[in-house]
Coordinates of C-alpha atoms in Angstrom, one line a residue:
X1 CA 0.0 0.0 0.0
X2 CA 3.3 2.6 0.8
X3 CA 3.8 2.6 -2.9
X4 CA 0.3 3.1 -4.4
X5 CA -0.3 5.5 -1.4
X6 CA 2.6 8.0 -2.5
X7 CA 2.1 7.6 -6.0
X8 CA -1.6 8.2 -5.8
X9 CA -0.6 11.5 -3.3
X10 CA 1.7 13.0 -5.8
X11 CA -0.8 12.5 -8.7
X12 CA -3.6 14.4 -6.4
X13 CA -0.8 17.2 -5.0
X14 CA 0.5 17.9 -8.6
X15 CA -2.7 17.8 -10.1
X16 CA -2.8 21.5 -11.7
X17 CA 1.1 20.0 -13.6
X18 CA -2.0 17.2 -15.2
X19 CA -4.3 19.5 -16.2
X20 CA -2.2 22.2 -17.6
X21 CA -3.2 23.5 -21.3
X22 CA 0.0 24.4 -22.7
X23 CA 3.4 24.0 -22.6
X24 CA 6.3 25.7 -20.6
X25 CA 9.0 26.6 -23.0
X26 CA 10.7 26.2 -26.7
X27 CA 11.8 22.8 -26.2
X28 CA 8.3 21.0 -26.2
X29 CA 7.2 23.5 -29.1
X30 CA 10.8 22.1 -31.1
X31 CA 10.4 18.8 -30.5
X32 CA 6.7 18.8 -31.8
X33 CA 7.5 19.9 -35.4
X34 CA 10.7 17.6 -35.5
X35 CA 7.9 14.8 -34.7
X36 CA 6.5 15.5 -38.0
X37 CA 9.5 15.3 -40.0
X38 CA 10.1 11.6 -41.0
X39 CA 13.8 12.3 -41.9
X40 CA 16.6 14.8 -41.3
X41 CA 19.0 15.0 -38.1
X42 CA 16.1 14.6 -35.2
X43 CA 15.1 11.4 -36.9
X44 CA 15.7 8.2 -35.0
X45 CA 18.5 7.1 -36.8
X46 CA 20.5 10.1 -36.4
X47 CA 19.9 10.4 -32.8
X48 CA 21.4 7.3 -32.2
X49 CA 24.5 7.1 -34.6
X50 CA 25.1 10.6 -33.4
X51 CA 27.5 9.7 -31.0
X52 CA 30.0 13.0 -31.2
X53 CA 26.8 15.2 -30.8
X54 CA 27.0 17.4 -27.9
X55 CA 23.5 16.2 -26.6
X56 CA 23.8 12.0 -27.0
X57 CA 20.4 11.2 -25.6
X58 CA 19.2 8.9 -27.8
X59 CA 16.8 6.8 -25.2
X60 CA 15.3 10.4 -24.1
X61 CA 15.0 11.6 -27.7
X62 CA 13.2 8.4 -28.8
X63 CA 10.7 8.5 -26.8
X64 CA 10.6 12.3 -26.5
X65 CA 9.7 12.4 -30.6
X66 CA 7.3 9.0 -30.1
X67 CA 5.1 11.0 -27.2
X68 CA 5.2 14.3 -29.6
X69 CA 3.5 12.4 -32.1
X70 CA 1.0 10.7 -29.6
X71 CA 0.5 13.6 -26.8
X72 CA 1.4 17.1 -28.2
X73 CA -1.9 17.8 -29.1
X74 CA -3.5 16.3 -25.8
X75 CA -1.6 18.0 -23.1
X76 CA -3.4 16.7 -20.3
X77 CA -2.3 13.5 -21.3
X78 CA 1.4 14.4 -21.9
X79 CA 1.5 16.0 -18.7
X80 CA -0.2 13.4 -16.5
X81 CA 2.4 10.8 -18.0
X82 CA 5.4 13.1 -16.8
X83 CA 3.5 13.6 -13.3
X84 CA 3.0 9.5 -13.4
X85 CA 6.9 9.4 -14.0
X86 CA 7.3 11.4 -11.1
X87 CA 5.0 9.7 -9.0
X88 CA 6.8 6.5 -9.7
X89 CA 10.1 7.5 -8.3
X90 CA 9.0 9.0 -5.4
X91 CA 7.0 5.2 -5.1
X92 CA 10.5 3.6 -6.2
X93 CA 11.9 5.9 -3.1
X94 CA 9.7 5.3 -0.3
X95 CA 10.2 1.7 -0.7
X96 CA 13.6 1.8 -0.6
X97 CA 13.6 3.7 2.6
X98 CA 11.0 1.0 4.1
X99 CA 13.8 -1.9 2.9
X100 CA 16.6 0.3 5.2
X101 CA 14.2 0.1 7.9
X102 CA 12.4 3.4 7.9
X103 CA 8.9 3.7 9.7
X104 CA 6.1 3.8 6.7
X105 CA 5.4 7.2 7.8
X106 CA 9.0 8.2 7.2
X107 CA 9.1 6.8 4.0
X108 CA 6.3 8.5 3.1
X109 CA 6.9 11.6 4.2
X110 CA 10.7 11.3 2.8
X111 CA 9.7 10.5 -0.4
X112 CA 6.6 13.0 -0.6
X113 CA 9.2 15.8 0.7
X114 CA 11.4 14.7 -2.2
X115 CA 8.5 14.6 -5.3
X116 CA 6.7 17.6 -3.7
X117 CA 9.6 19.7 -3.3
X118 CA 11.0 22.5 -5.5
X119 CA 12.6 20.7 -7.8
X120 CA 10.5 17.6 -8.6
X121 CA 7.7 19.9 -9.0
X122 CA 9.6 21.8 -11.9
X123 CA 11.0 18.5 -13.2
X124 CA 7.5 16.6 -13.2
X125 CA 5.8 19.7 -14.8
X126 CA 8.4 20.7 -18.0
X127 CA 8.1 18.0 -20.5
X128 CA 11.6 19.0 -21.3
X129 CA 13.1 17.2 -18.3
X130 CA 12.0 13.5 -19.5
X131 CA 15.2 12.5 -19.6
X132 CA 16.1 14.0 -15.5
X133 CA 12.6 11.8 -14.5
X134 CA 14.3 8.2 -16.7
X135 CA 17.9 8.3 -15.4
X136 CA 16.2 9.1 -11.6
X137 CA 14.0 6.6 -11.8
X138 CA 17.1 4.0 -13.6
X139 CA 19.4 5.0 -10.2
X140 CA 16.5 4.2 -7.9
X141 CA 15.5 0.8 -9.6
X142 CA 19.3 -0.1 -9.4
X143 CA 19.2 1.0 -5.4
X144 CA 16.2 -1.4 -5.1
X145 CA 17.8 -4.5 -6.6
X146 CA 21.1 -4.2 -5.0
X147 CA 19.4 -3.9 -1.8
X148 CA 18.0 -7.2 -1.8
X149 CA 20.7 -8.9 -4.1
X150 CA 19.2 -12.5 -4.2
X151 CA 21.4 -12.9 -6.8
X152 CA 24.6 -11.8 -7.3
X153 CA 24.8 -12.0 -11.0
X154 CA 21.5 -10.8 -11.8
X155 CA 22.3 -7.5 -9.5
X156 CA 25.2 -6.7 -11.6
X157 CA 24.1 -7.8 -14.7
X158 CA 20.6 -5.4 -13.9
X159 CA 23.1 -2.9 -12.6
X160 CA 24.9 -2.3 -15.9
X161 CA 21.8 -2.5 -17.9
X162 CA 19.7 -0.2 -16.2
X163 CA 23.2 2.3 -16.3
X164 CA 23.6 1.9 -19.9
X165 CA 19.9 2.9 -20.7
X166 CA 20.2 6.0 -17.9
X167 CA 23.4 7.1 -19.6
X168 CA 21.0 6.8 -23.1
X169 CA 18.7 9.2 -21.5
X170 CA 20.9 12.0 -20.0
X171 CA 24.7 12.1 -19.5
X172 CA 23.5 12.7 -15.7
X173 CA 24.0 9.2 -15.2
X174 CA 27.7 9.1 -14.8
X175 CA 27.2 10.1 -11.4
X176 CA 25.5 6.6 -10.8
X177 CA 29.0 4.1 -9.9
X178 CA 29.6 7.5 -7.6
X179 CA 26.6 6.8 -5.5
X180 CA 26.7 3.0 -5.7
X181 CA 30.4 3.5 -4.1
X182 CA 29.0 5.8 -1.5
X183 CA 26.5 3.3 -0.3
X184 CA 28.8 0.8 -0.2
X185 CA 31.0 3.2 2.2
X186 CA 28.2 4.2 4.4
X187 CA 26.1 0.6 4.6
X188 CA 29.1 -0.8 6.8
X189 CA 30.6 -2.1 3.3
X190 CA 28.0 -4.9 2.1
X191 CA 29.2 -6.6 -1.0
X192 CA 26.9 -6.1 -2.7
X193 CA 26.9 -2.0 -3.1
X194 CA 30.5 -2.5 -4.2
X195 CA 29.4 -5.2 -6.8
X196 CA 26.8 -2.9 -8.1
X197 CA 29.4 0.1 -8.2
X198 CA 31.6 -2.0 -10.3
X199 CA 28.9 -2.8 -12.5
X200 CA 27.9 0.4 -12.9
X201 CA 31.2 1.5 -13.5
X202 CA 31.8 -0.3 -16.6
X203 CA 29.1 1.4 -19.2
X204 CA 30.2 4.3 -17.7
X205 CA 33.6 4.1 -18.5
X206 CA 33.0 3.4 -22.0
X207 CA 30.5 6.0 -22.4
X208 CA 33.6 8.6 -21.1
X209 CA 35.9 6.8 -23.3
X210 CA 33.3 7.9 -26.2
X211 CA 32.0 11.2 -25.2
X212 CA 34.6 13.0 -22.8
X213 CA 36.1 14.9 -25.4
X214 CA 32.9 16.3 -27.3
X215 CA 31.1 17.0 -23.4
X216 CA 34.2 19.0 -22.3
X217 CA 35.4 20.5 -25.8
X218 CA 32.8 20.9 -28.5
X219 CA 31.6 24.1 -28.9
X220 CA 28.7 24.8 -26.1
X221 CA 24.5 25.1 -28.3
X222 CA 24.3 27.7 -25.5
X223 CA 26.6 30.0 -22.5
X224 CA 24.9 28.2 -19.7
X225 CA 26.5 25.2 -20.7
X226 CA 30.1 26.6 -20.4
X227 CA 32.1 25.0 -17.4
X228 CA 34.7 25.7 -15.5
X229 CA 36.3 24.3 -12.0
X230 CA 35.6 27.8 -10.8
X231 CA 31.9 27.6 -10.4
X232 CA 32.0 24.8 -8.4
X233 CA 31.4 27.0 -5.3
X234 CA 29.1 28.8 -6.0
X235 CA 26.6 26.0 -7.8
X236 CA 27.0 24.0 -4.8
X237 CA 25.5 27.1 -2.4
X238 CA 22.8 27.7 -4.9
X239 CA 21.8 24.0 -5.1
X240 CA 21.9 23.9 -1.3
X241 CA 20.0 27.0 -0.6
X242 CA 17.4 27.0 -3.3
X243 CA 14.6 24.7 -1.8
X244 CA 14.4 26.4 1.0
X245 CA 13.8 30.1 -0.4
X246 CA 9.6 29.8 -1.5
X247 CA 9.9 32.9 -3.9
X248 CA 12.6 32.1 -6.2
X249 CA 11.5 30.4 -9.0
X250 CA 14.8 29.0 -10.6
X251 CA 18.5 27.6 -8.4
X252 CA 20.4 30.1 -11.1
X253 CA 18.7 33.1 -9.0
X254 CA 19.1 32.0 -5.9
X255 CA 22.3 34.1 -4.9
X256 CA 21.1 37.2 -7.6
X257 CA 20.9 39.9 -4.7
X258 CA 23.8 38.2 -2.8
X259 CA 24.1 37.1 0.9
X260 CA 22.6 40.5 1.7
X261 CA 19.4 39.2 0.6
X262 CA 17.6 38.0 3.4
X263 CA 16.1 35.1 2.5
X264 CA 19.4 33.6 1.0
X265 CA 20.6 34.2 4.8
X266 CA 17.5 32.8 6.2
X267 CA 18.4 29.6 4.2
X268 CA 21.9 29.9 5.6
X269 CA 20.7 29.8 8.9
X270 CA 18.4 27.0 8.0
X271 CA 21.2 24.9 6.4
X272 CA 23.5 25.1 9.0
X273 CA 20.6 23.8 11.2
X274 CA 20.0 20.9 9.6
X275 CA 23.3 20.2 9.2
X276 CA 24.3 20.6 13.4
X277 CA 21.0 18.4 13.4
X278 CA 22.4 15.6 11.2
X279 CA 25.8 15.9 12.7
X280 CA 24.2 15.5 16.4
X281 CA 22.4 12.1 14.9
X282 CA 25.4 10.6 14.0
X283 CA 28.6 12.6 12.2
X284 CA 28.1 9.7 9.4
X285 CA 24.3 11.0 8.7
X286 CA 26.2 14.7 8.0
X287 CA 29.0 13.2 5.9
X288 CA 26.6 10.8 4.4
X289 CA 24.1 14.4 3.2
X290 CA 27.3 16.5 2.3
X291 CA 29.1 13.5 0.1
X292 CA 25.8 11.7 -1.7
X293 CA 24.7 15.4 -2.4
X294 CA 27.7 16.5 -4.1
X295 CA 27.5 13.1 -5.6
X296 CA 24.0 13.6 -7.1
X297 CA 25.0 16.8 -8.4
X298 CA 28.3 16.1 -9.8
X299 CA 29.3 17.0 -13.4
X300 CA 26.3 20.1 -13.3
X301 CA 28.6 21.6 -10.5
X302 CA 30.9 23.0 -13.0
X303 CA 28.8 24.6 -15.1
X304 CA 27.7 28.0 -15.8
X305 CA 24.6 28.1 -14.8
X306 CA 22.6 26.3 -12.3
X307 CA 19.1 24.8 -13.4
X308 CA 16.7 23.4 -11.3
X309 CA 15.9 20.3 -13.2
X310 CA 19.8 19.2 -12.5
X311 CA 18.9 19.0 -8.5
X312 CA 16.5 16.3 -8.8
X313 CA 18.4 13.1 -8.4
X314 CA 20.1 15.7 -5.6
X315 CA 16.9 16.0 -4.0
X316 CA 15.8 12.7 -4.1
X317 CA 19.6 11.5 -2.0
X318 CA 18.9 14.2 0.5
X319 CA 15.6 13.8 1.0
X320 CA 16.1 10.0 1.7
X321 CA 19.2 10.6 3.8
X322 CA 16.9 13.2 6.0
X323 CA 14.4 10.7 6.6
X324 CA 16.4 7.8 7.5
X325 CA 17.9 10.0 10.0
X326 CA 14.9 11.5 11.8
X327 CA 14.3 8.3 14.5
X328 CA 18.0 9.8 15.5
X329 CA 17.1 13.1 15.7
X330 CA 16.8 15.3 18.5
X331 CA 13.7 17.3 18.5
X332 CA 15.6 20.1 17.5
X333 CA 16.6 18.3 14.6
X334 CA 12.8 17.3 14.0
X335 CA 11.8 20.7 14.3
X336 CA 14.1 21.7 11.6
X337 CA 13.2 19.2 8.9
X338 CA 9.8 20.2 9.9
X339 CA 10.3 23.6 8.9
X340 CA 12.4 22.8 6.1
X341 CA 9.4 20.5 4.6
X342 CA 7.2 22.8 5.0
X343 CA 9.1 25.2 3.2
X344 CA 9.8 23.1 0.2
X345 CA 6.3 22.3 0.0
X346 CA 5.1 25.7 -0.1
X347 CA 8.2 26.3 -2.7
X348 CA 6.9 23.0 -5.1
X349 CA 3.6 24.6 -4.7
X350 CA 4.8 28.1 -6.1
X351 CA 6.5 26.3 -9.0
X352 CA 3.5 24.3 -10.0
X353 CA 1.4 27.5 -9.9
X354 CA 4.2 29.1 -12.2
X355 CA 4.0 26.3 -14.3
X356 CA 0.8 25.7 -14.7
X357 CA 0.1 29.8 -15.5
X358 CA 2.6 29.4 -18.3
X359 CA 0.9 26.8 -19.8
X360 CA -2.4 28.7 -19.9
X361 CA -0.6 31.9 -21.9
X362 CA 1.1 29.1 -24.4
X363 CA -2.3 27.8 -24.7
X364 CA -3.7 31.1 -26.1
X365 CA -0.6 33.0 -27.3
X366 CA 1.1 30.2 -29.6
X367 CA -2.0 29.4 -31.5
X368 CA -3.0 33.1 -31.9
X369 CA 1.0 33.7 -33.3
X370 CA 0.4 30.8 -35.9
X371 CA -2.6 31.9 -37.0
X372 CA -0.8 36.0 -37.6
X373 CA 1.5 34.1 -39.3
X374 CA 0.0 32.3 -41.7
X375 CA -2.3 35.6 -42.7
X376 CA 0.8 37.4 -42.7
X377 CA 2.8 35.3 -44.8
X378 CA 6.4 36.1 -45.3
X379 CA 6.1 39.4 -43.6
X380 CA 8.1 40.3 -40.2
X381 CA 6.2 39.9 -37.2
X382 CA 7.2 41.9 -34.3
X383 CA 6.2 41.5 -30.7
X384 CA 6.3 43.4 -27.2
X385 CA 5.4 42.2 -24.1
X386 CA 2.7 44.6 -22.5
X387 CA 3.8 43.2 -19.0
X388 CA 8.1 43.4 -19.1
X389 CA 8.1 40.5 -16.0
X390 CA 6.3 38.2 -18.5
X391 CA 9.0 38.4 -21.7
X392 CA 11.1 35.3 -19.9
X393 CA 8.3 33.3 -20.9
X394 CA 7.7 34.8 -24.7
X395 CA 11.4 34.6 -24.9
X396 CA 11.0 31.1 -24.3
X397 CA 8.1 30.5 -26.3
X398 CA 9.6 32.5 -29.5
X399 CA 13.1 30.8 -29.5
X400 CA 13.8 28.9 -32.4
X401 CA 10.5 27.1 -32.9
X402 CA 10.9 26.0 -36.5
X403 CA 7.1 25.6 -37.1
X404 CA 3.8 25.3 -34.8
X405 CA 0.8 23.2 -36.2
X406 CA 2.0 23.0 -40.0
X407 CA 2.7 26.8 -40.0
X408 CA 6.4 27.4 -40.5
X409 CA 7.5 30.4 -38.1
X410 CA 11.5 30.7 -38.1
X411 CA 12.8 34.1 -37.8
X412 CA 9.4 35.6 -38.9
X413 CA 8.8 36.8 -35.5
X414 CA 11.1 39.4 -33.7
X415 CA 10.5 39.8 -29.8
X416 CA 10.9 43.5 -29.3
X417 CA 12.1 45.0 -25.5
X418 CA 10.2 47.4 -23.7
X419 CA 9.8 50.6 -25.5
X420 CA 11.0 49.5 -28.8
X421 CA 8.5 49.8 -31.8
X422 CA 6.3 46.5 -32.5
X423 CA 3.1 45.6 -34.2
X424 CA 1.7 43.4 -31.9
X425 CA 1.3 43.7 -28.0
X426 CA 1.1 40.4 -26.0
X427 CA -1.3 40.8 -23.2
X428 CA -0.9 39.0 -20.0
X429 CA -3.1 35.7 -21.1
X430 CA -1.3 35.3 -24.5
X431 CA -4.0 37.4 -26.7
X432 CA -2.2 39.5 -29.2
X433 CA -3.3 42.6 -29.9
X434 CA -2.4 45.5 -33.0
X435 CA -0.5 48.2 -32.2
X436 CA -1.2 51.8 -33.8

């Protein structure tokens, strides 16, 4: 029942992610004309003998173009199987956490705090983070089997399968042998975590033997994909202090206004907290939080930008970690996941709403741009925002979309800044409307 229980709790929670009308940025808009074109370099064979492409996600490609086809046009349905994804690994995680002996509340509550929380809710609502849910829920499905390893072979052999199709779906998944090793360090060294990191560490090497030079050295599709040793610090801070600041809508903005901002030291104070709370528990609890985290992470702490899609699997460690610890806790300690729950409940719940608002503008305002295009023909279309805190999401929903619906829309269609001259204004639900 622990299973059904959470996924059924996440599908109910997240219900406004389900019934959202549109679509949250350029990437779902893309992917749905390259689903109409039978051939060219986003066909299936391409994706897959494009090894040296910066992006190698085959597996997460696939299926991305399949469900374009099937779902683009039924959103409801396209988002209730992402939120479904979701609810699975928060299922996958509250099991494993009743196998390690946490109470069925705990489990529950772990797991809810990890699929409720800021960055599941983002993850589970953008259909453009299909392959963050797959090599998540891969990673969990390897924890499970190596946790009961009836037998041996048949661990490993599930170990290096299920890494092979998680490295398919997002190169994420290197991180997995990292957290296999981790588990083997902290579970009093059981054989059969080392096994399973050894397993894991095989597909992995080969996929760095294949890729490591185009991930590090190929030029970067976009700057937030730049990386250099040098951001290591301050990723880290923004992926620890993010989930606790309710306001902030993406990790890259967490430190914008710098530790003078008060809620960036308000999740200072909090983190330090929890962390004197995990320490008191048990110093390994603390090392086990600081070490899996950075673990999770990984490879996204060196580059430019931080992105709140890349702290899932994060949030899924420390969320566990948390909840196996609380029967050590103090009720200090208690007090402060309390808090901290809370918070990241009410932050997932702000993120859903932002989501689910986008999705209601797309709904109305790329339709109504199709149709101006096609009357328009070849002509220039040029757009303002009417509200300047809303062209993030036009920007986003005018970037490169090749076509929408049939009608080809390319560079036709200029997003002007505030004040410049346009012909169309875009109102606040998406309508556009002639300027003299």
């Amino acid at each position: 029942m622990l299973p059904a229980g959470v996924f059924v709790a996440v599908l109910l929670a997240q219900w406004p992610l389900v019934f959202n009308p549109g679509y949250f940025s350029h990437d779902e808009l893309q992917w749905a004309a390259f689903a109409q074109q039978p051939e060219g370099p986003f066909s299936v064979g391409p994706l897959w003998a494009g090894v040296q492409s910066f992006q190698y996600r085959p597996l997460t490609f696939t299926l991305w173009l399949w469900l374009s086809r099937l779902l683009f046009d039924h959103p409801y349905a396209f988002h209730g199987l992402m939120v479904a994804l979701g609810g699975a690994n928060a299922a996958l995680l509250a099991v494993l956490l009743r196998r390690f002996g946490a109470t069925a509340a705990a489990s529950a509550a772990g797991a809810l705090a990890f699929a409720l929380g800021a960055y599941a809710a983002h993850t589970h609502g953008w259909v453009g983070t299909l392959a963050d849910l797959i090599w998540v829920g891969c990673a969990l499905s390897i924890a499970l089997i190596v946790q009961r390893d009836r037998q041996p072979w048949i661990s490993m052999l599930a170990t290096a399968a299920l890494t092979s199709l998680a490295l398919l779906a997002k190169e994420a998944a290197v991180v997995i042998p990292a957290l296999l090793a981790l588990a083997w360090l902290f579970l009093q060294h059981r054989t059969a975590w080392g096994r399973a990191a050894w397993a894991a560490l095989l597909p992995v090497a080969i996929y760095l033997a294949l890729r490591i030079g185009v991930i590090l050295f190929s030029p970067r599709p976009a700057a937030n994909y730049g990386w250099s040793l040098a951001f290591v610090p301050q990723r880290w801070l923004e992926y620890q202090l993010f989930p606790p600041n309710p306001t902030k809508m993406e990790a890259g903005g967490t430190l914008a206004r710098g530790f003078g901002d008060g809620r960036v030291l308000a999740a200072i104070v909090l983190w330090l907290a929890l962390a004197w709370a995990l320490w008191r528990a048990g110093p390994r609890w603390l090392s086990g939080f600081l070490l899996a985290g950075a673990a999770a992470l990984g490879p996204v702490l060196i580059l430019a930008e931080s992105a709140n899609q890349y702290g899932y699997g994060f949030a899924a460690v420390t969320a566990a970690i948390c909840a196996a610890a609380w029967p050590r806790m103090r009720r200090f300690g208690k007090t402060v996941l309390v808090i901290l729950a809370l918070l990241g409940l009410w932050h997932g719940f702000n993120i859903v709403r932002r989501m689910h608002n986008a999705g209601e503008v797309q709904a109305v305002f790329s339709p109504a741009l199709a149709e101006l295009v096609r009357e328009r023909g070849d002509t220039t279309i040029r757009l303002r925002s009417a509200d300047p805190s809303q062209r993030w999401l036009f920007d986003r929903l005018t970037h490169e979309i090749p076509s929408y619906r049939g009608v080809p829309i390319g560079s036709r269609v200029h997003l002007m800044q505030a004040g410049e001259d346009a012909d169309y204004a875009i109102e606040t639900d998406g309508r556009l409307t002639p300027l003299p």
